XYZ file of N, CA and C in Angstrom:
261
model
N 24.812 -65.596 -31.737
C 24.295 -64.631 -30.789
C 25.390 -64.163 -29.843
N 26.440 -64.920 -29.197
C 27.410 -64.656 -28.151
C 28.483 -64.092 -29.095
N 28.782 -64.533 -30.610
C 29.793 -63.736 -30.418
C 29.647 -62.371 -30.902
N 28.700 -61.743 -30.719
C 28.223 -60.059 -31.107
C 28.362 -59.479 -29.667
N 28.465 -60.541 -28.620
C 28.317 -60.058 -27.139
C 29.857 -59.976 -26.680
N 30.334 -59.064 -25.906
C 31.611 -59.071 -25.400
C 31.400 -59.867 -23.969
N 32.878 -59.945 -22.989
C 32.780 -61.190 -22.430
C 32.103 -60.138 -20.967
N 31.676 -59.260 -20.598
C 31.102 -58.461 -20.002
C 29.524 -58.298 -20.201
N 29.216 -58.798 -21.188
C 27.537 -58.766 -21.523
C 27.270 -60.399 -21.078
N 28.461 -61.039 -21.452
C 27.682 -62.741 -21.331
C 27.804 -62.749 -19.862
N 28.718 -62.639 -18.654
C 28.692 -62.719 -17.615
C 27.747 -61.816 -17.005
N 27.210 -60.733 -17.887
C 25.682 -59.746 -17.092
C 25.292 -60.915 -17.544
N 25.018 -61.557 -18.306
C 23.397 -62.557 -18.543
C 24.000 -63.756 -17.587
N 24.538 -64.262 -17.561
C 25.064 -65.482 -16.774
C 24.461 -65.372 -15.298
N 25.004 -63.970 -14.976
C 24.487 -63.558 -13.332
C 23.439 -63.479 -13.285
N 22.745 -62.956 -14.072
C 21.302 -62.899 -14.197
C 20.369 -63.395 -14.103
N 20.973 -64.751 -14.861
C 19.683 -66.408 -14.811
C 20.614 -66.488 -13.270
N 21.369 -66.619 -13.054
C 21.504 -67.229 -11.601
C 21.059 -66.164 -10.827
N 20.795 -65.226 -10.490
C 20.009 -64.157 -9.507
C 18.688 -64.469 -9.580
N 18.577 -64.653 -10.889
C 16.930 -65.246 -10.798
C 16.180 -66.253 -10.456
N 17.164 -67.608 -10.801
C 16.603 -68.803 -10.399
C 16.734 -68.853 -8.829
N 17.740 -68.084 -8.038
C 18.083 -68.238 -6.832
C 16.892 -67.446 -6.129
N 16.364 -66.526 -7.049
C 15.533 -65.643 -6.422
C 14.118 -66.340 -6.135
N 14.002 -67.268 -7.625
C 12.710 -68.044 -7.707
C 12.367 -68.806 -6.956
N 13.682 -69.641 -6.493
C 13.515 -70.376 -5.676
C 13.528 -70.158 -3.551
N 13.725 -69.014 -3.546
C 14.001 -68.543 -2.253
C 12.911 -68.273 -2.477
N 11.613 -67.999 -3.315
C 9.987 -67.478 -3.628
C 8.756 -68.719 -2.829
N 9.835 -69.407 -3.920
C 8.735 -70.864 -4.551
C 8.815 -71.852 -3.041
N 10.463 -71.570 -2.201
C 10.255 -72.474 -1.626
C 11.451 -72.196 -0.087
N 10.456 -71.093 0.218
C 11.042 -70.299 1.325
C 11.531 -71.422 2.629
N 10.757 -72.141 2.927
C 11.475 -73.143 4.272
C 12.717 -73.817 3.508
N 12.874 -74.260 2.684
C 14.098 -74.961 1.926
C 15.308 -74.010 1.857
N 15.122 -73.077 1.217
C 16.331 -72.414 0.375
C 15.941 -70.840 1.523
N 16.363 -71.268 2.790
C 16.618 -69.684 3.624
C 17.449 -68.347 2.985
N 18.312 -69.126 2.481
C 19.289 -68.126 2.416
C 19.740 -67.819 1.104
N 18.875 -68.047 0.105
C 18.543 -67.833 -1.783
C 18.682 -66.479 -1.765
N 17.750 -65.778 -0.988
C 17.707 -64.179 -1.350
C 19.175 -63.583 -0.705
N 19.967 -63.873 -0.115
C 21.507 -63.294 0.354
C 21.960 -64.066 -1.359
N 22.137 -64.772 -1.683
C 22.732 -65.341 -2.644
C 22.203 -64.338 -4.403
N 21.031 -63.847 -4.192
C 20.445 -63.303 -5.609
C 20.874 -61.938 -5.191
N 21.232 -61.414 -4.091
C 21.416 -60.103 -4.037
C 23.201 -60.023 -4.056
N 23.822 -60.842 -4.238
C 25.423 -60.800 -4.307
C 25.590 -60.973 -5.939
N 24.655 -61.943 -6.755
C 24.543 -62.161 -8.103
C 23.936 -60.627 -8.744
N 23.230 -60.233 -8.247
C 22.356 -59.222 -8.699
C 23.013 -57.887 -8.454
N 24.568 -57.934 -7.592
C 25.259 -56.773 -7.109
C 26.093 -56.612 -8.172
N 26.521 -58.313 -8.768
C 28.003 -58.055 -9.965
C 27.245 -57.919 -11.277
N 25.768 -58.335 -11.836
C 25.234 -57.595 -12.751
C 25.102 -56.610 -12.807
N 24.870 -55.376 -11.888
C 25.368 -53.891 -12.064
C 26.658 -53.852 -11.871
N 27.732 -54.435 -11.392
C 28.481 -53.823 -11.551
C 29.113 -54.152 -13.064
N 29.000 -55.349 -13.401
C 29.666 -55.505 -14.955
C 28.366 -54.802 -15.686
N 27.242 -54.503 -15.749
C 26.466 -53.422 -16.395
C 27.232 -52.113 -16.657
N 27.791 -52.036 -15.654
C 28.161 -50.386 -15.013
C 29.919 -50.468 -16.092
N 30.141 -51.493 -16.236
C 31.388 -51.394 -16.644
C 31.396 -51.398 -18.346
N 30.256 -52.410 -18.473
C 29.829 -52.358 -20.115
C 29.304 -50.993 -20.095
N 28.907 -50.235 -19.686
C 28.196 -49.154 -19.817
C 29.429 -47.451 -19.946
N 30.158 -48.002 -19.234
C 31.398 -47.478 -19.324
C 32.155 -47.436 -20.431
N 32.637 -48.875 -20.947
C 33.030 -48.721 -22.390
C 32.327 -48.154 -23.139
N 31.561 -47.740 -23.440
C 30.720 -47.760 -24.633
C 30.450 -45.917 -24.115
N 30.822 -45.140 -23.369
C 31.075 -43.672 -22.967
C 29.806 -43.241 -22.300
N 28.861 -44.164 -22.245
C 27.988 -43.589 -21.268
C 27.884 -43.323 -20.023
N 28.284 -42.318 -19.587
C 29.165 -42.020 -18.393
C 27.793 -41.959 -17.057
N 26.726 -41.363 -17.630
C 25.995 -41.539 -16.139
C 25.426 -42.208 -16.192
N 25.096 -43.220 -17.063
C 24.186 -44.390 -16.727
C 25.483 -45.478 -15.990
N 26.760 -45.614 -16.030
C 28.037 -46.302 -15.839
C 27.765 -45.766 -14.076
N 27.647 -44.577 -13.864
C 27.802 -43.978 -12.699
C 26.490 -44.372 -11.455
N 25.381 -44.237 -12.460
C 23.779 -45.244 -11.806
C 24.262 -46.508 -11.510
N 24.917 -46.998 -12.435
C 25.087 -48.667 -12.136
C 25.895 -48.653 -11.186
N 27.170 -48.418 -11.152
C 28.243 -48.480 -10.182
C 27.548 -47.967 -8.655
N 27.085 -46.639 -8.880
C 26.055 -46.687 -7.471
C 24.826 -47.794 -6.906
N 24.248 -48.273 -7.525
C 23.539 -49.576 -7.160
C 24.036 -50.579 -7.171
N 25.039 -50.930 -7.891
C 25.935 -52.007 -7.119
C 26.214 -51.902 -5.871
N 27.104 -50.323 -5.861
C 27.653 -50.604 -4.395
C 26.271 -50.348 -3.306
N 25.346 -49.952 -3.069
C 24.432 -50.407 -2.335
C 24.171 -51.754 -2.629
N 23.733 -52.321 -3.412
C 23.477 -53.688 -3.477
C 24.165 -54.631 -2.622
N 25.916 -54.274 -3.176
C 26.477 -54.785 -1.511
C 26.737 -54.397 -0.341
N 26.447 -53.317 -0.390
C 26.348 -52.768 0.488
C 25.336 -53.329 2.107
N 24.249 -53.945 1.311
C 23.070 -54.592 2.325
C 23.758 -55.746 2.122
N 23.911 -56.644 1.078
C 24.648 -57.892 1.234
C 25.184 -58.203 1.881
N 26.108 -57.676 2.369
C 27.401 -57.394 3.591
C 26.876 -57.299 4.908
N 25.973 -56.295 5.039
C 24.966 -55.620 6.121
C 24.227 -57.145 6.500
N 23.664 -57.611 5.744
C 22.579 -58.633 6.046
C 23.590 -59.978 6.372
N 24.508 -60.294 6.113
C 25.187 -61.173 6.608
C 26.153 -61.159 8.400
N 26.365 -59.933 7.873
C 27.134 -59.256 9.297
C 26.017 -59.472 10.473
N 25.156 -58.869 10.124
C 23.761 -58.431 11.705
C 22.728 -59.600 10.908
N 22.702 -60.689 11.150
C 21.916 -61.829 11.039
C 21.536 -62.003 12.005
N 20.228 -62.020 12.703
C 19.337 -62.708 13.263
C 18.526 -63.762 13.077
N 18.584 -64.470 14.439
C 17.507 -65.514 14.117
C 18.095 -66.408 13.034
């Protein structure tokens, strides 16, 4: 199965289960894990951006251009939400 995948598709899936489990668990078990959802949204920023880059090779130029734009919002708040933390 991995080796049909280049090393840009396995690190989208890699980030992925970790955006998710981090996400699940900032869900499942909000007094514990405060700060899961800053952590799934930094994981969940470099899956678009290596999306955006696999998407690139392969000449699809505006879906490459969607991704690369939701990445950079993605960190965009990432950054934001760490900087102006309250409480």
């Amino acid at each position: 199965m991995f080796k049909k995948m280049d090393i840009y598709r396995i690190l989208t899936l890699i980030f992925a289960v970790v955006a998710m489990i981090s996400s699940l668990l900032s869900l499942a078990y909000p007094d514990t894990y405060k700060h899961a959802y800053t952590i799934a949204q930094f994981f969940l920023g470099l899956v678009f951006l290596l999306s955006g880059i696999s998407e690139f090779k392969a000449h699809r130029k505006s879906m490459a251009i969607m991704n690369f734009s939701v990445s950079f919002l993605t960190f965009f708040v990432f950054i934001f939400t760490l900087v102006v933390r309250t409480g």
